[in-house]
């Protein structure tokens, strides 16, 4: 059984050790044992790790805290979704993009952003390719302000933690 000690899995072979006495000292510790193929394998020393607990095993206080965190995250996510969809619809209206109401539909929302950036609609497909979607997303988010005759540096607002989305979409939609 491999174990997580810190953030790593350790497999130590005696041939890589500096001396056999070091290998024997490690082998005699409670964390590491020898298996049949003469390799040292780290084993989990803390079976009751908090990360392995289920919701049912939490105390009432922990359940209450967990539920509050989930409720807050859900409400915050809903507020962000409603705000960005409304702002994106307003941006699409400013740019006279047909069917601006598509900003309320999750996948169609990407098409509205691509069109607002002045890019061809087929760029929507690029958002489904891993790593490419990150680059295309940056291009789109930095191109939308230029379509509205604003500085492309507005795209930097997205890097402001938590408030960045509100600043970016709010300034573009309402100024």
Tab-separated table of C-alpha atoms in Angstrom:
chain	number	residue	atom	x	y	z
A	1	UNK	CA	0.000	0.000	0.000
A	2	UNK	CA	1.443	3.364	-1.031
A	3	UNK	CA	0.885	6.250	1.292
A	4	UNK	CA	0.784	9.974	1.037
A	5	UNK	CA	3.360	11.542	3.309
A	6	UNK	CA	3.061	15.280	2.859
A	7	UNK	CA	2.031	15.619	-0.753
A	8	UNK	CA	4.176	12.882	-2.253
A	9	UNK	CA	4.185	9.115	-2.730
A	10	UNK	CA	7.502	7.617	-1.685
A	11	UNK	CA	9.033	4.447	-3.061
A	12	UNK	CA	12.619	3.945	-1.898
A	13	UNK	CA	14.870	1.231	-3.242
A	14	UNK	CA	17.935	0.123	-1.238
A	15	UNK	CA	20.235	0.486	-4.264
A	16	UNK	CA	19.708	4.265	-4.194
A	17	UNK	CA	20.570	4.669	-0.503
A	18	UNK	CA	23.928	6.027	0.650
A	19	UNK	CA	24.676	3.027	2.827
A	20	UNK	CA	23.067	-0.212	3.854
A	21	UNK	CA	22.875	0.971	7.478
A	22	UNK	CA	20.725	3.907	6.380
A	23	UNK	CA	18.564	1.496	4.443
A	24	UNK	CA	18.197	-0.722	7.510
A	25	UNK	CA	17.351	2.266	9.723
A	26	UNK	CA	14.646	3.365	7.324
A	27	UNK	CA	13.323	-0.175	7.039
A	28	UNK	CA	13.012	-0.473	10.806
A	29	UNK	CA	10.921	2.691	11.118
A	30	UNK	CA	7.176	2.399	11.599
A	31	UNK	CA	6.388	4.156	8.326
A	32	UNK	CA	8.312	1.922	5.970
A	33	UNK	CA	8.351	-1.846	5.534
A	34	UNK	CA	10.032	-4.274	3.174
A	35	UNK	CA	7.971	-6.212	0.708
A	36	UNK	CA	8.848	-9.491	-1.004
A	37	UNK	CA	10.851	-7.893	-3.804
A	38	UNK	CA	13.255	-6.247	-1.275
A	39	UNK	CA	11.991	-2.707	-1.926
A	40	UNK	CA	11.136	-0.281	0.806
A	41	UNK	CA	7.587	1.001	0.607
A	42	UNK	CA	6.131	3.849	2.645
A	43	UNK	CA	2.883	3.035	4.408
A	44	UNK	CA	0.197	5.301	5.742
A	45	UNK	CA	0.687	5.904	9.458
A	46	UNK	CA	-2.462	7.978	9.988
A	47	UNK	CA	-5.476	5.974	8.873
A	48	UNK	CA	-7.936	8.379	10.513
A	49	UNK	CA	-6.958	11.257	8.260
A	50	UNK	CA	-9.552	14.080	8.254
A	51	UNK	CA	-9.467	14.165	4.447
A	52	UNK	CA	-10.886	10.634	4.356
A	53	UNK	CA	-13.932	11.417	6.493
A	54	UNK	CA	-17.409	11.321	5.010
A	55	UNK	CA	-20.207	13.792	5.623
A	56	UNK	CA	-21.959	11.332	7.938
A	57	UNK	CA	-18.880	11.097	10.162
A	58	UNK	CA	-18.771	14.872	10.780
A	59	UNK	CA	-19.946	16.353	14.052
A	60	UNK	CA	-23.049	18.539	14.089
A	61	UNK	CA	-20.919	21.711	14.252
A	62	UNK	CA	-18.817	20.572	11.286
A	63	UNK	CA	-21.939	19.705	9.290
A	64	UNK	CA	-23.418	23.134	10.045
A	65	UNK	CA	-20.205	24.860	8.934
A	66	UNK	CA	-19.995	22.705	5.803
A	67	UNK	CA	-23.617	23.490	4.912
A	68	UNK	CA	-23.028	27.226	5.402
A	69	UNK	CA	-19.985	27.141	3.133
A	70	UNK	CA	-21.889	25.249	0.424
A	71	UNK	CA	-24.853	27.625	0.724
A	72	UNK	CA	-22.607	30.694	0.465
A	73	UNK	CA	-20.715	29.266	-2.523
A	74	UNK	CA	-23.977	28.388	-4.285
A	75	UNK	CA	-25.501	31.825	-3.732
A	76	UNK	CA	-22.275	33.543	-4.797
A	77	UNK	CA	-22.097	31.376	-7.934
A	78	UNK	CA	-25.707	32.206	-8.795
A	79	UNK	CA	-25.083	35.941	-8.307
A	80	UNK	CA	-21.995	35.789	-10.549
A	81	UNK	CA	-23.930	33.865	-13.222
A	82	UNK	CA	-26.893	36.266	-13.234
A	83	UNK	CA	-24.670	39.359	-13.224
A	84	UNK	CA	-22.333	38.172	-15.991
A	85	UNK	CA	-25.224	36.940	-18.146
A	86	UNK	CA	-27.069	40.240	-17.812
A	87	UNK	CA	-23.923	42.261	-18.532
A	88	UNK	CA	-23.011	40.068	-21.501
A	89	UNK	CA	-26.518	40.548	-22.892
A	90	UNK	CA	-26.108	44.343	-22.507
A	91	UNK	CA	-22.711	44.193	-24.239
A	92	UNK	CA	-24.240	42.165	-27.091
A	93	UNK	CA	-27.061	44.730	-27.371
A	94	UNK	CA	-24.506	47.555	-27.584
A	95	UNK	CA	-22.685	45.722	-30.364
A	96	UNK	CA	-25.976	44.818	-32.087
A	97	UNK	CA	-25.250	41.100	-31.966
A	98	UNK	CA	-28.374	39.138	-32.941
A	99	UNK	CA	-29.963	36.922	-30.294
A	100	UNK	CA	-28.300	38.616	-27.336
A	101	UNK	CA	-30.601	36.599	-25.060
A	102	UNK	CA	-28.293	33.623	-25.712
A	103	UNK	CA	-26.056	35.124	-23.015
A	104	UNK	CA	-28.322	33.382	-20.482
A	105	UNK	CA	-27.650	29.877	-21.881
A	106	UNK	CA	-24.320	28.450	-20.629
A	107	UNK	CA	-22.731	27.107	-23.858
A	108	UNK	CA	-24.392	29.683	-26.096
A	109	UNK	CA	-22.918	32.316	-23.782
A	110	UNK	CA	-19.493	31.481	-25.204
A	111	UNK	CA	-20.778	32.137	-28.726
A	112	UNK	CA	-22.025	35.568	-27.616
A	113	UNK	CA	-18.602	36.359	-26.112
A	114	UNK	CA	-16.812	35.237	-29.283
A	115	UNK	CA	-19.108	37.385	-31.443
A	116	UNK	CA	-18.700	40.341	-29.044
A	117	UNK	CA	-14.943	40.015	-29.481
A	118	UNK	CA	-15.411	40.286	-33.244
A	119	UNK	CA	-14.157	36.763	-33.882
A	120	UNK	CA	-15.815	34.180	-36.151
A	121	UNK	CA	-18.457	31.949	-34.582
A	122	UNK	CA	-16.465	28.761	-35.197
A	123	UNK	CA	-14.075	29.900	-32.431
A	124	UNK	CA	-16.679	28.413	-30.091
A	125	UNK	CA	-15.235	24.988	-30.957
A	126	UNK	CA	-11.783	26.079	-29.765
A	127	UNK	CA	-13.149	26.542	-26.251
A	128	UNK	CA	-13.584	22.768	-26.000
A	129	UNK	CA	-9.900	21.967	-26.650
A	130	UNK	CA	-7.824	21.789	-23.455
A	131	UNK	CA	-5.078	24.420	-23.132
A	132	UNK	CA	-6.194	26.029	-26.395
A	133	UNK	CA	-9.317	27.231	-24.582
A	134	UNK	CA	-7.169	29.172	-22.115
A	135	UNK	CA	-5.361	31.057	-24.893
A	136	UNK	CA	-8.558	31.660	-26.889
A	137	UNK	CA	-10.315	32.822	-23.716
A	138	UNK	CA	-7.599	35.409	-23.100
A	139	UNK	CA	-7.815	36.602	-26.702
A	140	UNK	CA	-11.603	36.905	-26.462
A	141	UNK	CA	-11.597	38.663	-23.087
A	142	UNK	CA	-8.967	41.153	-24.251
A	143	UNK	CA	-10.801	41.700	-27.586
A	144	UNK	CA	-14.271	42.467	-26.204
A	145	UNK	CA	-13.227	45.896	-24.834
A	146	UNK	CA	-11.676	46.871	-28.181
A	147	UNK	CA	-14.996	46.045	-29.884
A	148	UNK	CA	-16.553	48.617	-27.531
A	149	UNK	CA	-13.843	51.202	-28.350
A	150	UNK	CA	-12.201	50.785	-24.956
A	151	UNK	CA	-8.676	49.769	-24.011
A	152	UNK	CA	-7.908	46.077	-24.268
A	153	UNK	CA	-6.270	46.445	-20.844
A	154	UNK	CA	-9.756	46.086	-19.348
A	155	UNK	CA	-9.046	42.370	-19.728
A	156	UNK	CA	-6.566	42.647	-16.867
A	157	UNK	CA	-9.499	43.260	-14.523
A	158	UNK	CA	-10.336	39.560	-14.786
A	159	UNK	CA	-7.169	38.788	-12.833
A	160	UNK	CA	-8.400	40.712	-9.776
A	161	UNK	CA	-9.513	38.047	-7.295
A	162	UNK	CA	-13.270	37.769	-6.646
A	163	UNK	CA	-14.194	41.293	-7.814
A	164	UNK	CA	-12.518	41.072	-11.227
A	165	UNK	CA	-15.492	39.510	-12.991
A	166	UNK	CA	-17.817	42.170	-11.589
A	167	UNK	CA	-15.457	44.994	-12.563
A	168	UNK	CA	-14.820	43.674	-16.072
A	169	UNK	CA	-18.399	42.962	-17.093
A	170	UNK	CA	-19.865	45.873	-15.125
A	171	UNK	CA	-17.579	48.487	-16.659
A	172	UNK	CA	-18.043	47.142	-20.179
A	173	UNK	CA	-21.824	46.843	-19.925
A	174	UNK	CA	-22.656	50.079	-18.138
A	175	UNK	CA	-20.087	52.635	-19.351
